[in-house]
Short mmCIF file of C-alpha atoms and ligand atoms in Angstrom, two decimals:
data_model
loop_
_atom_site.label_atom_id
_atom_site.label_comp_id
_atom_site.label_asym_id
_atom_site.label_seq_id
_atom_site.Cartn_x
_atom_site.Cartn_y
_atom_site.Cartn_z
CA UNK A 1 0.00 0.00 0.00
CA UNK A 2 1.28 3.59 -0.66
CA UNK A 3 1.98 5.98 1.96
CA UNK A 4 1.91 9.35 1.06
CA UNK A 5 3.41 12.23 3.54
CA UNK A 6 3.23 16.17 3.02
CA UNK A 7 5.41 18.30 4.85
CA UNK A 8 4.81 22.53 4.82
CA UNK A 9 5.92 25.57 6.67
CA UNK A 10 8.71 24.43 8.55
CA UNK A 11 11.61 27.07 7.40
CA UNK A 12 11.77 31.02 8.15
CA UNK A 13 12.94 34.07 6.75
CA UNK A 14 16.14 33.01 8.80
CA UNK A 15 17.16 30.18 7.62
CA UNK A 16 16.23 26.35 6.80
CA UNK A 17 14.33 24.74 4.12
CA UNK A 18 11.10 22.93 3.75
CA UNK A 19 13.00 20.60 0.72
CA UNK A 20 15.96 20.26 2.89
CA UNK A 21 13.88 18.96 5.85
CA UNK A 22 12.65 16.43 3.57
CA UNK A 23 15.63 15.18 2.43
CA UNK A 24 16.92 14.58 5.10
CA UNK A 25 13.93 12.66 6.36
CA UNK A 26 14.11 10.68 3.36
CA UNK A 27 17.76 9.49 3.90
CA UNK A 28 16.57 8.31 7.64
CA UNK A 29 13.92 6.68 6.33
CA UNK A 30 16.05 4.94 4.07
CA UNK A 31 18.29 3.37 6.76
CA UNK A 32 15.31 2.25 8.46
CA UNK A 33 14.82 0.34 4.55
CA UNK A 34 12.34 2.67 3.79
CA UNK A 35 12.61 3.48 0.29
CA UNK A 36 10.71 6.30 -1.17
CA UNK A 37 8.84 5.74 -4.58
CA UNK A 38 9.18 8.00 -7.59
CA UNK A 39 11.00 11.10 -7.08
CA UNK A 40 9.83 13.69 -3.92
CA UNK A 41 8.08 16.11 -4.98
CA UNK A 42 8.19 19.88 -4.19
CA UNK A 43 4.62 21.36 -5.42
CA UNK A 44 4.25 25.39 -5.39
CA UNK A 45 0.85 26.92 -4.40
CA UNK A 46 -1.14 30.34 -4.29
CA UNK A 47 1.94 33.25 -4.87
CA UNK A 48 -0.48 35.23 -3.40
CA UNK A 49 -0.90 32.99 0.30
CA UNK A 50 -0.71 35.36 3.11
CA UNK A 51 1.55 33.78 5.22
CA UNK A 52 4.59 32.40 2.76
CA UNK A 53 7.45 32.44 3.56
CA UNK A 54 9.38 32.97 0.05
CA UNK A 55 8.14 30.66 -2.65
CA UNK A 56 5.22 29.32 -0.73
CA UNK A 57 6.50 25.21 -1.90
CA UNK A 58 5.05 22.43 0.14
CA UNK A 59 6.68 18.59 0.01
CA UNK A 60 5.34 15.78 -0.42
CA UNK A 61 6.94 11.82 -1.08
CA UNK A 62 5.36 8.28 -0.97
CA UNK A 63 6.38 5.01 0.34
CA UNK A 64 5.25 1.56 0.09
CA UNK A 65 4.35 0.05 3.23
CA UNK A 66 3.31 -3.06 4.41
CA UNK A 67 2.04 -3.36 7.90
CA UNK A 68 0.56 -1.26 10.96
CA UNK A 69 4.04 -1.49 12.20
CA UNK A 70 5.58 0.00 8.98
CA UNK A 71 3.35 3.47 9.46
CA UNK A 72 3.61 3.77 13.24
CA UNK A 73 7.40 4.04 12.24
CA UNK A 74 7.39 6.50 9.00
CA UNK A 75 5.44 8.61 11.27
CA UNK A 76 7.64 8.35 14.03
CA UNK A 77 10.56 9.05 11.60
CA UNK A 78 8.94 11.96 10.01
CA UNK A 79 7.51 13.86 12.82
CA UNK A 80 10.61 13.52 15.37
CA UNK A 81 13.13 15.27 12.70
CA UNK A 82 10.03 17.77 11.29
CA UNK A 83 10.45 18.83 15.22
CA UNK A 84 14.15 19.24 15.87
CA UNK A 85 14.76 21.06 12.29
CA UNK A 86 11.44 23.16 12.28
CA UNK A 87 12.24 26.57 13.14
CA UNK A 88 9.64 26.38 16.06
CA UNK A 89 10.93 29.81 17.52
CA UNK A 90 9.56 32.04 14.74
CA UNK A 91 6.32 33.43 15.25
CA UNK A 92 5.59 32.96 11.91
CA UNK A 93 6.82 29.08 11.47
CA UNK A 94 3.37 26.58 11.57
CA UNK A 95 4.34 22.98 10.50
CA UNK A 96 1.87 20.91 9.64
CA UNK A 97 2.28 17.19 8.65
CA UNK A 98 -0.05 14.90 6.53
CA UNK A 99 0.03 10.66 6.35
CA UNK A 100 -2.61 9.89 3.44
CA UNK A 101 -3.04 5.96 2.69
CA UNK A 102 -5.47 5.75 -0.17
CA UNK A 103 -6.06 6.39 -4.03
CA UNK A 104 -5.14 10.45 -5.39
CA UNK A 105 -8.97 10.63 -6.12
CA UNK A 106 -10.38 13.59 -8.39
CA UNK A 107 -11.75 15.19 -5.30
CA UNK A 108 -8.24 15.36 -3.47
CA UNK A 109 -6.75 16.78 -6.93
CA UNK A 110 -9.27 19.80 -6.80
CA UNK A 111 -8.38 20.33 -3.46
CA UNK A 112 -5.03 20.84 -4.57
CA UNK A 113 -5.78 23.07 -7.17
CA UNK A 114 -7.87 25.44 -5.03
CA UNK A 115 -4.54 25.72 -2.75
CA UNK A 116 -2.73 26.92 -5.74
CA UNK A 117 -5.29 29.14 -6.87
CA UNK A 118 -7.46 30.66 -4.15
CA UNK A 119 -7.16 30.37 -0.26
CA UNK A 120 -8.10 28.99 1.91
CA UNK A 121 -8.08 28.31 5.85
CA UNK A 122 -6.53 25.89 8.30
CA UNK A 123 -10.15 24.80 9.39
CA UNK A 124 -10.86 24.31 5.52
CA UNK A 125 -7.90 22.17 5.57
CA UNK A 126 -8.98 20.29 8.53
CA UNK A 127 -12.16 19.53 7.58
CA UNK A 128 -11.13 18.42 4.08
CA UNK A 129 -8.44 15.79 6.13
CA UNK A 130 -10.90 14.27 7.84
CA UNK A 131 -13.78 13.99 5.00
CA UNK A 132 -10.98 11.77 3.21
CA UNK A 133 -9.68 10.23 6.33
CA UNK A 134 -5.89 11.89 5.98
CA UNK A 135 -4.43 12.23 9.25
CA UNK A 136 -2.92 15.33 10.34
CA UNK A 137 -0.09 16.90 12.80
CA UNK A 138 0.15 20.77 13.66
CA UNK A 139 2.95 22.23 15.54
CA UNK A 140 1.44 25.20 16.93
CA UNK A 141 -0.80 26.74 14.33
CA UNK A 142 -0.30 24.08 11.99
CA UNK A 143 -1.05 26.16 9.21
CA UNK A 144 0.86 23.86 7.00
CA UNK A 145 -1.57 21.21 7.39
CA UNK A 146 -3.09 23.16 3.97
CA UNK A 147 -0.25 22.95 1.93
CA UNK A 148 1.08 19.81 3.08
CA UNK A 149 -1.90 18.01 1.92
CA UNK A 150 -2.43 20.03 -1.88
CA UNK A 151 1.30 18.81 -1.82
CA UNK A 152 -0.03 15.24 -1.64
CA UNK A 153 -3.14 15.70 -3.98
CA UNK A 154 -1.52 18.11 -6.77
CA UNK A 155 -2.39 17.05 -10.58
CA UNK A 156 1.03 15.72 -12.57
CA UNK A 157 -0.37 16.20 -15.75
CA UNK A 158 2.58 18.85 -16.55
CA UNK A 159 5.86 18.70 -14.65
CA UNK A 160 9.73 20.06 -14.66
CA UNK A 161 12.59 18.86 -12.27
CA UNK A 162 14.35 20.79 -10.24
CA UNK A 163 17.86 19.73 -8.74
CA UNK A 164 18.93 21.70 -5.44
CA UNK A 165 22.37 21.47 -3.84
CA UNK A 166 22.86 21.57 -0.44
CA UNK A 167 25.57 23.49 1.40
CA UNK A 168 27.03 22.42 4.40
CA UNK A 169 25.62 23.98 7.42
CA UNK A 170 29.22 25.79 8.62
CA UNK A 171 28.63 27.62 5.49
CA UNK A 172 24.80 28.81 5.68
CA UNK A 173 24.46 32.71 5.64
CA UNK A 174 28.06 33.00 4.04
CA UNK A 175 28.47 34.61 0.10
CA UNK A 176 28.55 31.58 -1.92
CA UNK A 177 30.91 30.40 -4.12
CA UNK A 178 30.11 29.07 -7.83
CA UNK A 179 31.76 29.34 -10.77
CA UNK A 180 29.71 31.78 -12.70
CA UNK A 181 31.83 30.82 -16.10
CA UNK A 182 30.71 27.24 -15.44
CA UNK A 183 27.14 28.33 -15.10
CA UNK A 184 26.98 30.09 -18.94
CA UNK A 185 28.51 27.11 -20.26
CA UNK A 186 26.32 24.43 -18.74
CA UNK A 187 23.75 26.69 -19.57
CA UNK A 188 25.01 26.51 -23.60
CA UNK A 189 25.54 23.22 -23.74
CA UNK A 190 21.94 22.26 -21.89
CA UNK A 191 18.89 24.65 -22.55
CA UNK A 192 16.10 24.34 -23.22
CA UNK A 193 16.39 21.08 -21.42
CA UNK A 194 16.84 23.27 -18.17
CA UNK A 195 16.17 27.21 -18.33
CA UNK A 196 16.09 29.87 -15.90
CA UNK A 197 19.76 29.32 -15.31
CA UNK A 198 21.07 32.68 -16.48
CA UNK A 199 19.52 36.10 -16.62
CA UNK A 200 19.93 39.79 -17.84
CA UNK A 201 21.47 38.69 -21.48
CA UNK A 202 23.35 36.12 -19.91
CA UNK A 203 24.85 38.63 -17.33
CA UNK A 204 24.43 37.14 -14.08
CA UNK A 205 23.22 33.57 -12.75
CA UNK A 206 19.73 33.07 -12.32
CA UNK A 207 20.27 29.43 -10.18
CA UNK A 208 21.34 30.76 -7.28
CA UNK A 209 19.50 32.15 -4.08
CA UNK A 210 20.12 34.72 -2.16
CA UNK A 211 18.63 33.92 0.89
CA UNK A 212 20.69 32.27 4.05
CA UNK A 213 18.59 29.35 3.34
CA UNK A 214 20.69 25.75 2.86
CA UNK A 215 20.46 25.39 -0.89
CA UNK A 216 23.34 26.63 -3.01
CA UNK A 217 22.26 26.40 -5.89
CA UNK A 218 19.01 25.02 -7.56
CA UNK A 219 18.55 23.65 -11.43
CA UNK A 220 15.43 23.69 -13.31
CA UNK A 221 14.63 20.97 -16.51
CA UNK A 222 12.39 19.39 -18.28
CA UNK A 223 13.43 15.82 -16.45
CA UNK A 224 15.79 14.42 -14.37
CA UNK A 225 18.86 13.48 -16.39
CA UNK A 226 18.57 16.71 -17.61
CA UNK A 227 19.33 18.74 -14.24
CA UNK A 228 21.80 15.87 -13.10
CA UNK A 229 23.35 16.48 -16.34
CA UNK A 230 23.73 20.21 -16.07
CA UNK A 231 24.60 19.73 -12.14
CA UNK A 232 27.32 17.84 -13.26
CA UNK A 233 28.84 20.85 -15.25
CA UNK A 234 28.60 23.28 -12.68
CA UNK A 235 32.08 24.09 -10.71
CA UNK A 236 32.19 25.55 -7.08
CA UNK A 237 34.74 26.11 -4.76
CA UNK A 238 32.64 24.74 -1.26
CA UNK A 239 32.08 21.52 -0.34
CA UNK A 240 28.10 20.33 -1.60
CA UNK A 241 26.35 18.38 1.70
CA UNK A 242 23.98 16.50 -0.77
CA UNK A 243 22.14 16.83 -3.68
CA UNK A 244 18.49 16.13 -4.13
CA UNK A 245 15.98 16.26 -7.05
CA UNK A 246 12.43 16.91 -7.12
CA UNK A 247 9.69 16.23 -9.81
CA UNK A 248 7.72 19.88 -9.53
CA UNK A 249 4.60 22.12 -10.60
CA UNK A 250 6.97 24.56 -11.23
CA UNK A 251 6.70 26.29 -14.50
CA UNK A 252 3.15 24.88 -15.77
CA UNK A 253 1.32 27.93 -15.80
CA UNK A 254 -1.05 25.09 -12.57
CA UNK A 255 -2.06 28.81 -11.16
CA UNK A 256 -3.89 30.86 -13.88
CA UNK A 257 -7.39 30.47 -14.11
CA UNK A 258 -9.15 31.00 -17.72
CA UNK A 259 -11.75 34.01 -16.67
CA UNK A 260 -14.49 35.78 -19.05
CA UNK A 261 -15.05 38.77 -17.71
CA UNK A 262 -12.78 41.33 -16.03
CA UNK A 263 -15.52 42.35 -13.75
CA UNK A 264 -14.89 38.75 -12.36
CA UNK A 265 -11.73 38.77 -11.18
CA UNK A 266 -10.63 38.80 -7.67
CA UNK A 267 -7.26 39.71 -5.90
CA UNK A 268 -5.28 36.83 -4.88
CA UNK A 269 -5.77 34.53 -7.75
CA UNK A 270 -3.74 34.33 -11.22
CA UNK A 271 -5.25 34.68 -14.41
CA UNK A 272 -5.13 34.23 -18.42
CA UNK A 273 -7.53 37.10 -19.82
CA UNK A 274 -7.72 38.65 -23.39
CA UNK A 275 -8.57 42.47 -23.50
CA UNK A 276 -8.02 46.07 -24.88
CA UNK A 277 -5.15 48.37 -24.02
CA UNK A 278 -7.35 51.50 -22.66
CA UNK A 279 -5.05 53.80 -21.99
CA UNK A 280 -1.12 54.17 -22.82
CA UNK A 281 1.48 53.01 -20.39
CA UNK A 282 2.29 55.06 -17.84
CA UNK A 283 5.82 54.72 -15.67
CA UNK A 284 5.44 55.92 -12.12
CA UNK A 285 7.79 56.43 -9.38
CA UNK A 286 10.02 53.33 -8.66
CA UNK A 287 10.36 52.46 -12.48
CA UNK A 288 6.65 50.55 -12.33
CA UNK A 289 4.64 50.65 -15.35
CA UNK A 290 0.95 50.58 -15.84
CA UNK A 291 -1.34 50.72 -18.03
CA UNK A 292 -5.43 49.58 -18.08
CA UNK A 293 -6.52 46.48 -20.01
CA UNK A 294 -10.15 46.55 -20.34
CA UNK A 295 -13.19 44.43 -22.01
CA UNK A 296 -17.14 44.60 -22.00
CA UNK A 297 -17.72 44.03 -18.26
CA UNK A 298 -14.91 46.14 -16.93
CA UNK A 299 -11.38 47.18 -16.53
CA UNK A 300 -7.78 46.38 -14.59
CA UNK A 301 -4.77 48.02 -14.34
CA UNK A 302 -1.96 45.50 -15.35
CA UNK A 303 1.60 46.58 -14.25
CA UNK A 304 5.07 45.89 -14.97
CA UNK A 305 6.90 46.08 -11.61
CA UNK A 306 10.59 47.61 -11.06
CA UNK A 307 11.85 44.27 -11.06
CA UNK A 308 10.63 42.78 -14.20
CA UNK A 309 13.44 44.65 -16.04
CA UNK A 310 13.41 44.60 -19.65
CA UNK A 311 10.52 43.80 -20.03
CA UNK A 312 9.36 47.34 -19.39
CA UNK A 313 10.20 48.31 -22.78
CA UNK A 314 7.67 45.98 -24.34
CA UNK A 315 4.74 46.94 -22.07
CA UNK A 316 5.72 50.71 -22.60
CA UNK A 317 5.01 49.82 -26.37
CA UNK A 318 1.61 49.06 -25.87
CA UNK A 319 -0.64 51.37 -27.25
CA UNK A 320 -4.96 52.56 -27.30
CA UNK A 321 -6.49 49.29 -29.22
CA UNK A 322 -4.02 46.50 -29.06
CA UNK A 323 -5.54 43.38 -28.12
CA UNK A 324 -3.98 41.07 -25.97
CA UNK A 325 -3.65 38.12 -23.88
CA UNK A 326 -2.53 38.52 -20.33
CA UNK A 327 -1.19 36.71 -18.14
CA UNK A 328 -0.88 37.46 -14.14
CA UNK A 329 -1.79 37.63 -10.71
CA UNK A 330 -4.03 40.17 -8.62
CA UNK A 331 -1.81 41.14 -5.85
CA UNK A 332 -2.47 43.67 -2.53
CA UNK A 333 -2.30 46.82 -4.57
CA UNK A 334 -5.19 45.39 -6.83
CA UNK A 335 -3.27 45.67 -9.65
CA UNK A 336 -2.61 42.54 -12.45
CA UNK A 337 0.92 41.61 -11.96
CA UNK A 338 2.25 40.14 -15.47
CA UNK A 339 3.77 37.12 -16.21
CA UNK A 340 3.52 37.22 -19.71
CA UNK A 341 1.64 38.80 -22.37
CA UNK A 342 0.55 37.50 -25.90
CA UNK A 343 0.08 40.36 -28.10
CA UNK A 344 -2.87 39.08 -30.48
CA UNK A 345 -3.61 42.32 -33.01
CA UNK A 346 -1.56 45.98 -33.24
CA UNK A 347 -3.48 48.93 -33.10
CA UNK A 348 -2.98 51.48 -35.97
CA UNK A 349 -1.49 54.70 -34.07
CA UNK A 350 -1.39 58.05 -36.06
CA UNK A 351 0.41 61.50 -35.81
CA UNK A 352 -1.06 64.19 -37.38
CA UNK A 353 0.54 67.04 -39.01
CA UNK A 354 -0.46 70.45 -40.32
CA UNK A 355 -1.41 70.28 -44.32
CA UNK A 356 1.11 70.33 -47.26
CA UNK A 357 0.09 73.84 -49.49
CA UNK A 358 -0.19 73.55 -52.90
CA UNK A 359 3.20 75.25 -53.54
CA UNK A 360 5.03 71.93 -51.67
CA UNK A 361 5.33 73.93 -48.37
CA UNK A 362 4.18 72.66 -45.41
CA UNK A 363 1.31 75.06 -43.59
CA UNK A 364 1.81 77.00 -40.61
CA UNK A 365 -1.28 77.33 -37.77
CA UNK A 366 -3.48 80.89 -38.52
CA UNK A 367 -4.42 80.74 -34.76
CA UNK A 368 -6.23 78.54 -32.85
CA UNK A 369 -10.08 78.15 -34.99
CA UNK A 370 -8.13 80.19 -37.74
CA UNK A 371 -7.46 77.18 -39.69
CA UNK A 372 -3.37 77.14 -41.12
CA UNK A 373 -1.61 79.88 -43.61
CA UNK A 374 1.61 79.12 -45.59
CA UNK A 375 4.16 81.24 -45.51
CA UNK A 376 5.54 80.72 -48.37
CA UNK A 377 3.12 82.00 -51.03
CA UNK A 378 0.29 83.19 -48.47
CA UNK A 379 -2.35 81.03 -49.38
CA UNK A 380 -4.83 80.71 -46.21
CA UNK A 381 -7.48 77.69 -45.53
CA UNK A 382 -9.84 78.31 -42.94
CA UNK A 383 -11.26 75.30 -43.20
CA UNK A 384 -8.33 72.87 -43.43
CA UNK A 385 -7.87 70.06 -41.18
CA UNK A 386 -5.03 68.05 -40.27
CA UNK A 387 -3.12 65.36 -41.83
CA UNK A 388 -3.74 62.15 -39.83
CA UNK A 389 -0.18 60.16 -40.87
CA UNK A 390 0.02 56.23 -39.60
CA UNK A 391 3.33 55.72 -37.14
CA UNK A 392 4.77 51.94 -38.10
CA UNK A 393 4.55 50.59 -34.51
CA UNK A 394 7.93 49.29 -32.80
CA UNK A 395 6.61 46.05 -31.53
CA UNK A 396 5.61 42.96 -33.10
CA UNK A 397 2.58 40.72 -32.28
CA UNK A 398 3.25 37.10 -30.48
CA UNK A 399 4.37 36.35 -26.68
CA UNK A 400 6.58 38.51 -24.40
CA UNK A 401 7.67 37.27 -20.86
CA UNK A 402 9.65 38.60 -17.89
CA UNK A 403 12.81 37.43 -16.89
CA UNK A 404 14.09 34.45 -15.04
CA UNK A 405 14.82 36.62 -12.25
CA UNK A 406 11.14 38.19 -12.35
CA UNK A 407 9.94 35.01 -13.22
CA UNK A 408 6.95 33.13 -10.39
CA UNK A 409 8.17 29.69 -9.72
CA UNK A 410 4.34 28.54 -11.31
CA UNK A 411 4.69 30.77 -14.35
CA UNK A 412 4.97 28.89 -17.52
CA UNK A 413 8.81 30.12 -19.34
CA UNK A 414 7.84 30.79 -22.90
CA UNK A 415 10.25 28.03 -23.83
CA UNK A 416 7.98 25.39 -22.37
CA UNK A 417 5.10 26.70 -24.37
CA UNK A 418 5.18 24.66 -28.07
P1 LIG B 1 9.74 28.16 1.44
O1 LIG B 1 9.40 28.38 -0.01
O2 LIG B 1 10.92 28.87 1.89
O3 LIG B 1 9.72 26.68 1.79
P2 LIG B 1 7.14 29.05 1.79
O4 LIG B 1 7.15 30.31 1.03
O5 LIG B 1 6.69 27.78 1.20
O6 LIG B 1 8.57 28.79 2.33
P3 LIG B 1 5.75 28.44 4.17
O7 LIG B 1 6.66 28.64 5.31
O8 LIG B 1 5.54 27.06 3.68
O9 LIG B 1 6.21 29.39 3.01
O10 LIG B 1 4.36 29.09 4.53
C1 LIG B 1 3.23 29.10 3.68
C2 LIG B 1 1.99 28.82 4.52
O11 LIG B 1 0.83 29.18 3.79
C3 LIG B 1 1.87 27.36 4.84
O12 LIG B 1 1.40 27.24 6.15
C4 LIG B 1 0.80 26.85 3.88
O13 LIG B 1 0.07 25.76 4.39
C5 LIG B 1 -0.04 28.08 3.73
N1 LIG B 1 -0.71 28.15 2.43
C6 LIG B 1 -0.25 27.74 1.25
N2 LIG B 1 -1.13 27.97 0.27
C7 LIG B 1 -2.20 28.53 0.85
C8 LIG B 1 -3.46 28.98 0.37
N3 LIG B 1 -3.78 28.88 -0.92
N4 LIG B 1 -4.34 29.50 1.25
C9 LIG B 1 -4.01 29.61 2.56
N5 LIG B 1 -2.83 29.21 3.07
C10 LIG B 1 -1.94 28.67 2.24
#
């Protein structure tokens, strides 16, 4: 029989690791001859979850086990180490353990899915445990008992990898040290098999944290010979602890909900919606730029944050009438953050310009209502209206997306869309 255990909010802003944790369970578990099935897997939820830590990830693995016996012991295993490595002291730090013994039904799948794309509360969670007979831990809140079971139920009808090296713990906190040069080239020799591993035109490396968290670097693929692969190109000068890899939701777009109106959508969730560009982009303070997207029902403002870099420049493009398709969450400031952006039809944008006189010259303004004189050979036309000349438009039609470093862990890389 399978054994399935999820494992969430055990780390801190200060330090440890909810996929560290893990692995390290799953090596004790393994002395005990405990082998896990299939590879652990580290499934990413609501962005948008109150309470996150970073990149609100919840763990989850499954065993085969054979007796009463067997389970009394995984769950001895895995709650004595989710205790001494929790970071208990932190207000903010609410593990929450889940043992689940039967089939991934369709109902435990949805659940999932409404932890990656609404929220939802620890009572919910609760509930939800003991409608499908799940048994759960909390340490203090246990607010990870939510996450720890949509890490059990998520869909894998899309996946990536993702390979994370460990540092030892003498060095946690401390600048790291990889071999950037080894980074580019592993990055040559293995995208689009992994991506995400470089960033700013292949300026500076996208793999590694900078958090004092216990991973030192982390490799995303489409399997897992790929990441070992690339892993294996990588040079550092510290010693690695161990190296784990985990089949993911990461990068499948799992978050965005298709929506039909505008007037529908709600903060905290992550959508795909087509619409109008209503008014031009504007850049405020901070670099941020924001323009409204609107359709029949209503409007939103969609914004391209500071961070999102260069890809600014595209959304400053944007013009009156372009149609689109947008991609993005509704964060705290109401706003739709963007992921990505298909750009489905230009807009025709015009300049106008005072008349051409029929001597060649081109007219001057008589005054405002006075219509335009030339001054050339005099002529006058009170009744002359502007030219109205088309601009070609700077920007082509077809998918833009932020960079790596801007990139949500959930968002789909335009690479991985065929
Ligand atoms: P890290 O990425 O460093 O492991 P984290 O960002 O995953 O940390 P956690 O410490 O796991 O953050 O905290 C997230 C908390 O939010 C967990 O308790 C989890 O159960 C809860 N949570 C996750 N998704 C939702 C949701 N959709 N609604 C409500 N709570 C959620």
């Amino acid at each position: 029989m399978y054994m399935y255990i999820g494992i969430d909010d055990t780390d801190s802003k200060d330090g440890m690791c909810t996929t560290y944790i893990s692995s390290v369970i799953i090596d004790k578990l393994k002395d005990f001859g405990f082998n896990i099935v299939g590879y652990p897997r580290l499934i990413r939820l609501n962005p948008f979850a109150r309470y996150k830590t970073r990149g609100n990830g919840a763990l989850s693995f499954k065993l085969n086990v054979e007796s009463e016996d067997d389970i009394q012991k995984v769950k001895e295993i895995v709650l004595k180490n989710v205790e001494k490595l929790s970071q208990l002291d932190d207000e903010r730090t609410n593990p929450g353990v889940v043992f689940y013994y039967g089939e991934i039904t369709d109902e435990l799948k949805s659940y999932s899915l409404k932890v990656i794309r609404n929220i939802i509360t620890i009572d919910d969670a609760q509930k939800f445990a003991a409608k499908i007979g799940a048994d759960i831990f909390k340490f203090k809140k246990g607010r990870g008992i939510i996450g720890a079971l949509a890490g059990i139920g998520c869909p894998n009808t899309d996946k990536t990898y993702e390979l994370l090296a460990y540092r030892i713990p003498e060095n946690y906190g401390k600048k790291r040290k990889i071999n950037h040069e080894s980074v580019f080239e592993m990055n040559k020799n293995t995208y689009p098999q992994t991506f995400d591993n470089v960033d700013g035109d292949n300026k500076y490396i996208a793999i590694e944290p900078h958090t004092p968290c216990p991973i030192l670097y982390g490799i995303r693929g489409e399997s897992p010979e790929a990441v070992l692969n690339a892993h294996n190109m990588v040079k550092v000068c510290e010693p690695i602890e161990k190296v784990a890899v985990f089949e993911t939701n990461q990068h499948t777009d799992m978050h965005l909900l298709k929506i039909e109106k505008i007037a529908d959508m709600e903060k905290f969730k992550c959508y795909i919606k087509e619409g109008t560009v209503k008014t031009p982009p504007q850049t405020y303070e901070g670099g941020h730029v924001i323009f409204i997207l609107n359709d029949s029902s209503g409007e939103i403002p969609c914004a391209a944050y500071e961070p999102t870099k260069e890809f600014r420049d595209i959304v400053r493009k944007l013009a009156p009438g372009d149609k689109l398709r947008v991609y993005g969450g509704i964060g705290e400031k109401g706003t739709l953050n963007i992921e990505k952006i298909e750009i489905l039809e230009l807009s025709k944008v015009y300049k106008t310009q005072n008349p051409i006189c029929e001597c060649g010259k081109r007219m001057k303004s008589a005054g405002s209502g006075k219509g335009f004189k030339c001054i050339k050979c005099g002529l006058k036309l009170r009744e002359g209206i502007k030219d109205k000349i088309e601009i070609e438009r700077d920007l082509k039609t077809g998918f833009y997306e932020v960079p790596p470093s801007a990139r949500r862990h959930l968002s789909k890389p335009l690479v991985r869309i065929e």
